[in-house]
PDB file of N, CA and C in Angstrom:
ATOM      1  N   UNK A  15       0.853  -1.182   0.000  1.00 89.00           N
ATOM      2  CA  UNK A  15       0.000   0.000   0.000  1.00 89.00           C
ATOM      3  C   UNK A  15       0.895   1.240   0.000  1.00 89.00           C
ATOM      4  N   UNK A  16       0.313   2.313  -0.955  1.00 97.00           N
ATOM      5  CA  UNK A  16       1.376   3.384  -1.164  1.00 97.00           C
ATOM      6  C   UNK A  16       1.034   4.571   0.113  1.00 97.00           C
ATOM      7  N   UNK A  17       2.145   4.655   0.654  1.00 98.00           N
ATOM      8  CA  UNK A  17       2.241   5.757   1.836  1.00 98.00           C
ATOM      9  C   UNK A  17       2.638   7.036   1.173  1.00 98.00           C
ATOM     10  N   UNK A  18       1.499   7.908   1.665  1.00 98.00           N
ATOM     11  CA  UNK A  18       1.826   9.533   1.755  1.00 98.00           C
ATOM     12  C   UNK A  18       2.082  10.170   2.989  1.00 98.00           C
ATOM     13  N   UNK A  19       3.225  10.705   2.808  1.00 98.00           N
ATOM     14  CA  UNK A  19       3.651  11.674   4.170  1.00 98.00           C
ATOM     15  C   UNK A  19       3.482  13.140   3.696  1.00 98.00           C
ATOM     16  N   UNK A  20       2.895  14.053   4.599  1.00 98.00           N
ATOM     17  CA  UNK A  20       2.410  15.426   4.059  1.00 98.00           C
ATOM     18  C   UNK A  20       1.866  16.219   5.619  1.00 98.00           C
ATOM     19  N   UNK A  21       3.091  17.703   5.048  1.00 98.00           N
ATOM     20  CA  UNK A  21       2.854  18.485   6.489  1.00 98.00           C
ATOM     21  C   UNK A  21       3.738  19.281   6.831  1.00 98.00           C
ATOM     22  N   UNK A  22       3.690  19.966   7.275  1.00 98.00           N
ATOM     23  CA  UNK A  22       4.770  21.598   7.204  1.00 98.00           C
ATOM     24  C   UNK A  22       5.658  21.328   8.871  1.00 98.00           C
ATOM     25  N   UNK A  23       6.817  22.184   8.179  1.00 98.00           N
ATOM     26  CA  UNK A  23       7.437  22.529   9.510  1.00 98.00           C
ATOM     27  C   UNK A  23       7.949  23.767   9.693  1.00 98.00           C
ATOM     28  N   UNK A  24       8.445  24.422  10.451  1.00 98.00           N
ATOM     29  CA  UNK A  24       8.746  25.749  10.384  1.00 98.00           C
ATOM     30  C   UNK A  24       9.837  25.902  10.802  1.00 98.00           C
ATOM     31  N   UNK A  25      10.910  27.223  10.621  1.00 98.00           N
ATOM     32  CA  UNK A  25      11.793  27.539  10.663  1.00 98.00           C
ATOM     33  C   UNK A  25      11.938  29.427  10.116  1.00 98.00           C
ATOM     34  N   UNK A  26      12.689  29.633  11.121  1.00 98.00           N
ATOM     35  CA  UNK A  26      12.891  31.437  11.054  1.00 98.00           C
ATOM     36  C   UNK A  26      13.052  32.171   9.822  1.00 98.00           C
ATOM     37  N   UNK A  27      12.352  32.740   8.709  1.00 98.00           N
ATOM     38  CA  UNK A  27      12.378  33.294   7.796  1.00 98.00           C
ATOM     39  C   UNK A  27      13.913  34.137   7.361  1.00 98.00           C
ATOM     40  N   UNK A  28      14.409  34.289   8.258  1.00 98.00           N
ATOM     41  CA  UNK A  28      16.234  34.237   8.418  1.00 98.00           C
ATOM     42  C   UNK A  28      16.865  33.237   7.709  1.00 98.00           C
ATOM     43  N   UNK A  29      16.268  32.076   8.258  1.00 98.00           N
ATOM     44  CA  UNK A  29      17.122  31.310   8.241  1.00 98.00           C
ATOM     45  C   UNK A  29      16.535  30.092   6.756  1.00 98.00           C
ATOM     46  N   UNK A  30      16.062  30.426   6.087  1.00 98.00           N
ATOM     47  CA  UNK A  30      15.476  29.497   5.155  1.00 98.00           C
ATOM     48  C   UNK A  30      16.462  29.130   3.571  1.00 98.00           C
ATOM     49  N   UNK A  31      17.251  30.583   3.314  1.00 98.00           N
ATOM     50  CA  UNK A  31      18.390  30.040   2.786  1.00 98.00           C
ATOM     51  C   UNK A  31      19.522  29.555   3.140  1.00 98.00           C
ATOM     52  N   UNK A  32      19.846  29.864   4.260  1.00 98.00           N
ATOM     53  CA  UNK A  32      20.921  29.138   4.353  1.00 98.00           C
ATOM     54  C   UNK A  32      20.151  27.357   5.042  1.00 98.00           C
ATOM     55  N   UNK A  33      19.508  26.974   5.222  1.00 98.00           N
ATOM     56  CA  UNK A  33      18.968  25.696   5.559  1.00 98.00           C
ATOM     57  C   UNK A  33      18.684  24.920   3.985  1.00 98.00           C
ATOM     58  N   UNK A  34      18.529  25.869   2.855  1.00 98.00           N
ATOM     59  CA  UNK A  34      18.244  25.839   1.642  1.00 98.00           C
ATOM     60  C   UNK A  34      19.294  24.395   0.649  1.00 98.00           C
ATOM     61  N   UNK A  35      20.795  24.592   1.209  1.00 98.00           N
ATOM     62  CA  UNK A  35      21.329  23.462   0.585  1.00 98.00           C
ATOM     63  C   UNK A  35      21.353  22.167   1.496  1.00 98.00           C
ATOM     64  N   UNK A  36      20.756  22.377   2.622  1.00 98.00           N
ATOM     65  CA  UNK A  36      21.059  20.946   3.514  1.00 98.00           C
ATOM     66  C   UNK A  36      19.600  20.306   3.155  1.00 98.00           C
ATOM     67  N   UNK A  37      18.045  21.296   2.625  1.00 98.00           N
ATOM     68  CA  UNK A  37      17.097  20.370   2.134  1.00 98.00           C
ATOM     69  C   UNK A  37      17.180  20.088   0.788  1.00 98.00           C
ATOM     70  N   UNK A  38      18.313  20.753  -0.298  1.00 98.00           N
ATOM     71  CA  UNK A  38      18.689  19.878  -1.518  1.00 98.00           C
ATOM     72  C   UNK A  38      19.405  18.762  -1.167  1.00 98.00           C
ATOM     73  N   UNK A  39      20.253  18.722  -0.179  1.00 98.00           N
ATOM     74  CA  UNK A  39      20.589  17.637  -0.226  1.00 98.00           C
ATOM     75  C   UNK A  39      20.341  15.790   0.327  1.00 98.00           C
ATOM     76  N   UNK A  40      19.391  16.531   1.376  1.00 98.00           N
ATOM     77  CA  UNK A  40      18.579  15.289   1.983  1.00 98.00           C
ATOM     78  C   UNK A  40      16.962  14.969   0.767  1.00 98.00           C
ATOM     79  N   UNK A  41      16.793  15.469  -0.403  1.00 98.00           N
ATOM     80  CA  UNK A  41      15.809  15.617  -0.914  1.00 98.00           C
ATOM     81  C   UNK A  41      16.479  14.727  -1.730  1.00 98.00           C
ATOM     82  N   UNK A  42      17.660  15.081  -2.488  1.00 98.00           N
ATOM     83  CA  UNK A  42      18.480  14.460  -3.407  1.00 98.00           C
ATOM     84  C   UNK A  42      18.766  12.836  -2.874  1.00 98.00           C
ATOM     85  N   UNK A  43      19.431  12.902  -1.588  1.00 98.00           N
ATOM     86  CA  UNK A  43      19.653  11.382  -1.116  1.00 98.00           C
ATOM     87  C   UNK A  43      18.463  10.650  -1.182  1.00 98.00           C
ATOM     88  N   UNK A  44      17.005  11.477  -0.451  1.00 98.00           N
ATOM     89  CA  UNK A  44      15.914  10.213  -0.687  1.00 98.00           C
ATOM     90  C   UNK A  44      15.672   9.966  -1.560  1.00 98.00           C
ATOM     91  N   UNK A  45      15.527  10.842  -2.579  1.00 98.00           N
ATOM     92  CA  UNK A  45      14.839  10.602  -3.536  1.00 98.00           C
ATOM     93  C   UNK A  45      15.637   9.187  -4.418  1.00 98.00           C
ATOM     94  N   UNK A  46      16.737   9.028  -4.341  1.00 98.00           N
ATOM     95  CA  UNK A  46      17.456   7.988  -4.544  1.00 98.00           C
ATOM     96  C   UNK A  46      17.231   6.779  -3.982  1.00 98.00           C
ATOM     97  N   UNK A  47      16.473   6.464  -3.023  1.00 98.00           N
ATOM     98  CA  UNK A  47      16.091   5.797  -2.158  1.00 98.00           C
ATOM     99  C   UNK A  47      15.534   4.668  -2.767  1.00 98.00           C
ATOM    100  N   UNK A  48      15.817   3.624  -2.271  1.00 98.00           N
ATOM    101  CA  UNK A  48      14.140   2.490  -3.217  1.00 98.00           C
ATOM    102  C   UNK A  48      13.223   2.836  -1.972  1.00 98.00           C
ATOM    103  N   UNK A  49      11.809   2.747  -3.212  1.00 98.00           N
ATOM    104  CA  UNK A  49      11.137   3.179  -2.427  1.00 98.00           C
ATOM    105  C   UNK A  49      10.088   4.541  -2.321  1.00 98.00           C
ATOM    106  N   UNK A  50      11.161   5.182  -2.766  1.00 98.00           N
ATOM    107  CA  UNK A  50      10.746   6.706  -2.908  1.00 98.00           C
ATOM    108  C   UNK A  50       9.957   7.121  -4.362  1.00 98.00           C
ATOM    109  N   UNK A  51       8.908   7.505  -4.250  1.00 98.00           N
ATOM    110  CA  UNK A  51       8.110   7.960  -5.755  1.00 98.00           C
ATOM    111  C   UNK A  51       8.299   9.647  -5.690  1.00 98.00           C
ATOM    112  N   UNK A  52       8.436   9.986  -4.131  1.00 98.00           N
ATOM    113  CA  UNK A  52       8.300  11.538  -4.667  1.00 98.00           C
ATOM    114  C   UNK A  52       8.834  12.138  -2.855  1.00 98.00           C
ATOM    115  N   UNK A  53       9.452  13.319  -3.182  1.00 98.00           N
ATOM    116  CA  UNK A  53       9.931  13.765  -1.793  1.00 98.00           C
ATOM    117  C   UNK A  53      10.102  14.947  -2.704  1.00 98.00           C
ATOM    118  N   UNK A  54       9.740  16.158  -1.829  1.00 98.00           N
ATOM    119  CA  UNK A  54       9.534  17.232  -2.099  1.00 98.00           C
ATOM    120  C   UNK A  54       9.418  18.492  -0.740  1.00 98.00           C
ATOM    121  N   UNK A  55      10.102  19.220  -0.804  1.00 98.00           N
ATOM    122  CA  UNK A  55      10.206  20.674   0.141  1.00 98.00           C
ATOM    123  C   UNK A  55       9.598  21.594  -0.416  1.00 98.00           C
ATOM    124  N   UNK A  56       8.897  22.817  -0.142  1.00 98.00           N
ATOM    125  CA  UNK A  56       8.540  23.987  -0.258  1.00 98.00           C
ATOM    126  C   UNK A  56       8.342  25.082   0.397  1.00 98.00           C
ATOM    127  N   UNK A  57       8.646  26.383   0.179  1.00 98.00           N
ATOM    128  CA  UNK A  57       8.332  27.284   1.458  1.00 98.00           C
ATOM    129  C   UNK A  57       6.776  27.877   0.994  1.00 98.00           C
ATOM    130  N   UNK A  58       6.597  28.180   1.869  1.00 98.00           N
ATOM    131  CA  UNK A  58       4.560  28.224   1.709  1.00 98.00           C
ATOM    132  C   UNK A  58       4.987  29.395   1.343  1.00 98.00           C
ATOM    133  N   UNK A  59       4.083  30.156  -0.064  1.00 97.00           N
ATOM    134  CA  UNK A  59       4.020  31.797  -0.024  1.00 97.00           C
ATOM    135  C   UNK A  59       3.751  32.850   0.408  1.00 97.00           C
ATOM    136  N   UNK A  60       2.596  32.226   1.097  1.00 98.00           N
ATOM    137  CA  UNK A  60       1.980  32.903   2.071  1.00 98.00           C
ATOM    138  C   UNK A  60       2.707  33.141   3.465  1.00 98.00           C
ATOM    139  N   UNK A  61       3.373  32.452   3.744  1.00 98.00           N
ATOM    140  CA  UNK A  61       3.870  32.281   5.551  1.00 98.00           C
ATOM    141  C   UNK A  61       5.262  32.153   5.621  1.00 98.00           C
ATOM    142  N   UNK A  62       6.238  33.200   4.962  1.00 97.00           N
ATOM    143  CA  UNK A  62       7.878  32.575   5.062  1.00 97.00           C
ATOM    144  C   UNK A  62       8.141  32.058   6.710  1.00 97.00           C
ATOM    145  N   UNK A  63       9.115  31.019   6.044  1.00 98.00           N
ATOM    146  CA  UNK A  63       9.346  30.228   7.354  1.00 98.00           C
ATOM    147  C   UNK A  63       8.615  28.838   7.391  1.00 98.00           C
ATOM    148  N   UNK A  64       7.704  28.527   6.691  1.00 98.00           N
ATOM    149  CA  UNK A  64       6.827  27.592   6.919  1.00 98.00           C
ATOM    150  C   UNK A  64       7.106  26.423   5.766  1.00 98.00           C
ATOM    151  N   UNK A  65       7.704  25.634   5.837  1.00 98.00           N
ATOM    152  CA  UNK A  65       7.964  24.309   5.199  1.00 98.00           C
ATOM    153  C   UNK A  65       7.205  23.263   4.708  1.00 98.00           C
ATOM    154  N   UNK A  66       6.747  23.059   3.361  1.00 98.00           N
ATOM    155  CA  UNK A  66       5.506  21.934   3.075  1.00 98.00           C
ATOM    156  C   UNK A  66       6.492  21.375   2.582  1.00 98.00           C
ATOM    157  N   UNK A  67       5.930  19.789   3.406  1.00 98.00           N
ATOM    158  CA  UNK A  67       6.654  18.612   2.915  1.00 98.00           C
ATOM    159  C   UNK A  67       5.733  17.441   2.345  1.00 98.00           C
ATOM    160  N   UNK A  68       6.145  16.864   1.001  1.00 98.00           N
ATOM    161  CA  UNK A  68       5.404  16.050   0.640  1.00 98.00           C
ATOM    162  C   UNK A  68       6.356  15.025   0.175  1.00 98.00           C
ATOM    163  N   UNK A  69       5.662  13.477   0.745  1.00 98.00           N
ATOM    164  CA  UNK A  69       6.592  11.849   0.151  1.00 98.00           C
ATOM    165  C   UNK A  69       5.795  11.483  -0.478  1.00 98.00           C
ATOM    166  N   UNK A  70       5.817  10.495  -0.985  1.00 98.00           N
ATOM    167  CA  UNK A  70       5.510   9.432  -1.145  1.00 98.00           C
ATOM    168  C   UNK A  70       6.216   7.954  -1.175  1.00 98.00           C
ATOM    169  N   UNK A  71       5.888   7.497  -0.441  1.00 98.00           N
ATOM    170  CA  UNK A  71       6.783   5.945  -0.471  1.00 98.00           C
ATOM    171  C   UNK A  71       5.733   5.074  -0.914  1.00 98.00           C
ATOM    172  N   UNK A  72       6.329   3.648  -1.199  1.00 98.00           N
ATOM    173  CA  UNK A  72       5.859   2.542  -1.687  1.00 98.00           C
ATOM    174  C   UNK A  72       5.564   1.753  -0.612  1.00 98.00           C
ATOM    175  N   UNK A  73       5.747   1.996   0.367  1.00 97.00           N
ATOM    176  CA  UNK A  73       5.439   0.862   1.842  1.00 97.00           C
ATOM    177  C   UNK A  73       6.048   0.872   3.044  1.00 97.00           C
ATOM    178  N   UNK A  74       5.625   0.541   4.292  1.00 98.00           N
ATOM    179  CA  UNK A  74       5.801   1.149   5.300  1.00 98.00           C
ATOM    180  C   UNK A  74       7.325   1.078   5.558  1.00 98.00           C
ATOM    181  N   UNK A  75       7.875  -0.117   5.203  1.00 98.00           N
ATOM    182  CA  UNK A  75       9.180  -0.594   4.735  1.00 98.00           C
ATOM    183  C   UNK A  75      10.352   0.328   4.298  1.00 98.00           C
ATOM    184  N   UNK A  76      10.029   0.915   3.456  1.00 98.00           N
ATOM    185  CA  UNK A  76      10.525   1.805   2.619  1.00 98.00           C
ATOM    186  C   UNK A  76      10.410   3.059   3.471  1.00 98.00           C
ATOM    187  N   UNK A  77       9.627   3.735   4.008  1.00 98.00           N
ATOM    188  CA  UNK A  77       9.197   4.789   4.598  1.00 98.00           C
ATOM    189  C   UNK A  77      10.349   4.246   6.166  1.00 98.00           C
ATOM    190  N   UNK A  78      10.695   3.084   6.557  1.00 98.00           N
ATOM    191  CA  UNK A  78      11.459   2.599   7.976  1.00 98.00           C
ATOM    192  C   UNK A  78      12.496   3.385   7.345  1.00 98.00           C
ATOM    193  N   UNK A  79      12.991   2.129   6.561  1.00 98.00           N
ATOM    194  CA  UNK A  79      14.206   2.583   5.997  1.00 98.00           C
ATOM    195  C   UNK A  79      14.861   3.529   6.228  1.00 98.00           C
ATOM    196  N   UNK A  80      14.092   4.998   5.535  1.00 98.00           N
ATOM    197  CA  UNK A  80      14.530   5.769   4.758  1.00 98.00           C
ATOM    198  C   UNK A  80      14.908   6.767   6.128  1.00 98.00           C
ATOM    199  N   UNK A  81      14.465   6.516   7.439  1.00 98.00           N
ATOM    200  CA  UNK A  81      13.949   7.329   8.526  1.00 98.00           C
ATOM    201  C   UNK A  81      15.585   6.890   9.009  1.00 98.00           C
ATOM    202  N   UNK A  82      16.063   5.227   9.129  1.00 98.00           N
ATOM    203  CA  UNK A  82      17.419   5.258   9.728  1.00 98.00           C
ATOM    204  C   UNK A  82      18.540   5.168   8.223  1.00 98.00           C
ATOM    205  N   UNK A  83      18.273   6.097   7.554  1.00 98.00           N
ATOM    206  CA  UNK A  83      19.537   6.387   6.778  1.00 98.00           C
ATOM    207  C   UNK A  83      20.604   7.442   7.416  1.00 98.00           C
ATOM    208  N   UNK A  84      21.595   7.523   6.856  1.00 98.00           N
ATOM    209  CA  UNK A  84      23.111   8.441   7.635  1.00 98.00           C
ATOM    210  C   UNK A  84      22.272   9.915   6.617  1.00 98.00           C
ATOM    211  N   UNK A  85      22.114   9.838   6.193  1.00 98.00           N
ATOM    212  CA  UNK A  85      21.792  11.349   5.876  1.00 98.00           C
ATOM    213  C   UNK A  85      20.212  12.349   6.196  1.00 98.00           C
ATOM    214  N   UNK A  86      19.936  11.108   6.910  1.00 98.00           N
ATOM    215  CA  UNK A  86      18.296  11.690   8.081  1.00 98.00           C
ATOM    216  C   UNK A  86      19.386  12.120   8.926  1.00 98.00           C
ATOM    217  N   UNK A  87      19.725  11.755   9.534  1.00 98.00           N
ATOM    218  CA  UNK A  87      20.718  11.941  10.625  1.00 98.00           C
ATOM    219  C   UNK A  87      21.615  13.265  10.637  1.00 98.00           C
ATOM    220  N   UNK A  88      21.689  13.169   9.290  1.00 98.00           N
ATOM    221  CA  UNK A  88      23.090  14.706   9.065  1.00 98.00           C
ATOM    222  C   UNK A  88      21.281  16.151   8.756  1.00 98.00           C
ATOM    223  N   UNK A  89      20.072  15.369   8.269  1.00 98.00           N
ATOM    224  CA  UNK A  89      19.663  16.243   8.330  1.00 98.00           C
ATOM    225  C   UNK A  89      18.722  16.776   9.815  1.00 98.00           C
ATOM    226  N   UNK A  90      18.840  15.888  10.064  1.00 98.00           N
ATOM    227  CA  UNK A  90      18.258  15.887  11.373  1.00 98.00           C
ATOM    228  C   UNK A  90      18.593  17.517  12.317  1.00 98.00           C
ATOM    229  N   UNK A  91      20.420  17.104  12.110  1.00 98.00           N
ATOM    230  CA  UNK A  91      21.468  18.394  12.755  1.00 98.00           C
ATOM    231  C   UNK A  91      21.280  19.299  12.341  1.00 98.00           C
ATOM    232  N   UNK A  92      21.375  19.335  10.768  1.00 98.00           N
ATOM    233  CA  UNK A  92      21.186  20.982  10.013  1.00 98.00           C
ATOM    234  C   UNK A  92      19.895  22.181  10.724  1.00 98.00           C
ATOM    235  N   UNK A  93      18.800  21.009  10.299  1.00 97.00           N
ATOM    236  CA  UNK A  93      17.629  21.719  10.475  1.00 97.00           C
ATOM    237  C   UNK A  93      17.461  22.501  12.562  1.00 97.00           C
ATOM    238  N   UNK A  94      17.828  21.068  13.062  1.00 97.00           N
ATOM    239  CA  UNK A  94      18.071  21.797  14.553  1.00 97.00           C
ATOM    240  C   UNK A  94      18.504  23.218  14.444  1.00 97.00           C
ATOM    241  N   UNK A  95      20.155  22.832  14.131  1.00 98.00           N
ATOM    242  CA  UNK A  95      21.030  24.250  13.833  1.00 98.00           C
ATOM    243  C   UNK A  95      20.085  25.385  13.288  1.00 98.00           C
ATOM    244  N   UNK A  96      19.414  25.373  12.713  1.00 98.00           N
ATOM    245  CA  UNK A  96      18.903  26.430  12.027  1.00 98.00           C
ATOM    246  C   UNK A  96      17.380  26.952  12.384  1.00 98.00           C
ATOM    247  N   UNK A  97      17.173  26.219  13.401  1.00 98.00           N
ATOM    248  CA  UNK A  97      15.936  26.799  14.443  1.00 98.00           C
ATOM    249  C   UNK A  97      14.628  25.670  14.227  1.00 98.00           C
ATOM    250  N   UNK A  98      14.483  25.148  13.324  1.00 97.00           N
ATOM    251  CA  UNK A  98      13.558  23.998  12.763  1.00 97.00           C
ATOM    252  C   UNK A  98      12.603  23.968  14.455  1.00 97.00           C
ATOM    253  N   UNK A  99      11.556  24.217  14.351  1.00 97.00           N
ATOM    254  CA  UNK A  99       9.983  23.726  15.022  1.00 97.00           C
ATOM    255  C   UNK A  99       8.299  23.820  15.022  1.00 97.00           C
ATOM    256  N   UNK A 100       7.406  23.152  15.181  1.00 97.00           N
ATOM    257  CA  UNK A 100       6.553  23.370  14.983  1.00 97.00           C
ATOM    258  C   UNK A 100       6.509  22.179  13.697  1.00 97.00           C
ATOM    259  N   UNK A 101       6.971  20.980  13.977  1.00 97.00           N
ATOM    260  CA  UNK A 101       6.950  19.902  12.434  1.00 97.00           C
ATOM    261  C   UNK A 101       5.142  19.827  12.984  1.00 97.00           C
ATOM    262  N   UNK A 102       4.558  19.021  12.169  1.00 98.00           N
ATOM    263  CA  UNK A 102       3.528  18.739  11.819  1.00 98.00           C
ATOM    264  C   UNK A 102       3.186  17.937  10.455  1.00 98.00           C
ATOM    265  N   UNK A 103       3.535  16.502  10.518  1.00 98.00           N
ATOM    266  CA  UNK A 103       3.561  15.476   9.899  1.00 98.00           C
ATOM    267  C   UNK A 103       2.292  14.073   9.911  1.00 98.00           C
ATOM    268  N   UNK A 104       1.842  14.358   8.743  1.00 98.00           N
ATOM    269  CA  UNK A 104       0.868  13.030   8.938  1.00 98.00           C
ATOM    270  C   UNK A 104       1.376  12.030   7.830  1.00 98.00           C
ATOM    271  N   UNK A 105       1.287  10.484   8.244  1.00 98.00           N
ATOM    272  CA  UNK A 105       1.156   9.717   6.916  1.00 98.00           C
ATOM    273  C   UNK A 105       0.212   8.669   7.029  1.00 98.00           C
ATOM    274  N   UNK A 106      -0.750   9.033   5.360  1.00 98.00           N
ATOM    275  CA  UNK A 106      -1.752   8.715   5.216  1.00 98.00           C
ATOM    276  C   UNK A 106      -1.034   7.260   3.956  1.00 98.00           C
ATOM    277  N   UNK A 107      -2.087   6.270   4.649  1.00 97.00           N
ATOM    278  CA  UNK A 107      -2.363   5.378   3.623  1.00 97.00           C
ATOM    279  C   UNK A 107      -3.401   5.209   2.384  1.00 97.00           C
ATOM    280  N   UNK A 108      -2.933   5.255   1.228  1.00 96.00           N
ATOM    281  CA  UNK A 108      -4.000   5.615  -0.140  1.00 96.00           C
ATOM    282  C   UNK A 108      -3.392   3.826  -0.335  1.00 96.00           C
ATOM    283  N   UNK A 109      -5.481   3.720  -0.563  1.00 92.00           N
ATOM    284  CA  UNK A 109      -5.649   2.515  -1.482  1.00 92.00           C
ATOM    285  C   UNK A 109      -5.637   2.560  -2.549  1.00 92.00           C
ATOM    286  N   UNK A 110      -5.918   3.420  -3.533  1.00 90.00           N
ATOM    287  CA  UNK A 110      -5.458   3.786  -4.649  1.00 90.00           C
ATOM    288  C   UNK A 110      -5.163   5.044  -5.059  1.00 90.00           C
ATOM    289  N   UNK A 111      -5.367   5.255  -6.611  1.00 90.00           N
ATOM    290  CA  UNK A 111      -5.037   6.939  -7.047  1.00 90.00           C
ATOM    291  C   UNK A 111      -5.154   6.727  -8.667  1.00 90.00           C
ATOM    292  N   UNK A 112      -5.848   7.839  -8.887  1.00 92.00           N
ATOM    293  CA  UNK A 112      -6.488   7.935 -10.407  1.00 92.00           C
ATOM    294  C   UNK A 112      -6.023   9.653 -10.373  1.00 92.00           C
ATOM    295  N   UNK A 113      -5.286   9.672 -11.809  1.00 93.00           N
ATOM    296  CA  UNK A 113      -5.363  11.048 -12.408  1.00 93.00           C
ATOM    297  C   UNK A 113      -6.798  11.778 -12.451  1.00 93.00           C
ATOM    298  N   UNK A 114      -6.640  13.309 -12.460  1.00 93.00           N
ATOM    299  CA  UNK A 114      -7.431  13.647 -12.773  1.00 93.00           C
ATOM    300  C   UNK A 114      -7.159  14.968 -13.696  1.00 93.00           C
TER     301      UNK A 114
END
């Protein structure tokens, strides 16, 4: 069953470029991931500071995984460093999915 993870986190409008290459680069590692269909960052337009995050994984498996890799870990630090709070993360299980 395909897992969606989706949900903002926040961080000091200061601080969003320079946090800017440590979420290319943990975006870049998952996305490499087996497993991974889609991992994605954004800063909301409305609310600088405010982080939308969207996955998608292929199974809960994949979604373990990806949580004890060495570069969760290095991002784990960055984002601390750089004020990161207020996550707000859900993951939803979809039984299916049709274009529209």
């Amino acid at each position: 069953m395909t897992l969606v993870l989706a949900g903002v986190f926040r961080v000091p409008p200061a601080q969003v470029e320079a946090l800017r290459p440590h979420m290319l680069a943990v975006m870049a590692a998952s996305r490499a991931e087996p497993g991974c269909r889609e991992y994605a960052y954004a800063e909301d337009v409305a609310e600088p500071g405010m982080i939308r995050v969207f996955e998608v994984w292929t199974d809960q498996a994949a979604l373990d995984a990806h949580f004890a890799r060495p570069h969760m870990a290095a991002w784990q630090a960055a984002r601390e460093a750089h004020g990161f709070h207020a996550r707000d993360l859900c993951v939803y299980q979809v039984a299916g999915e049709r274009k529209i």
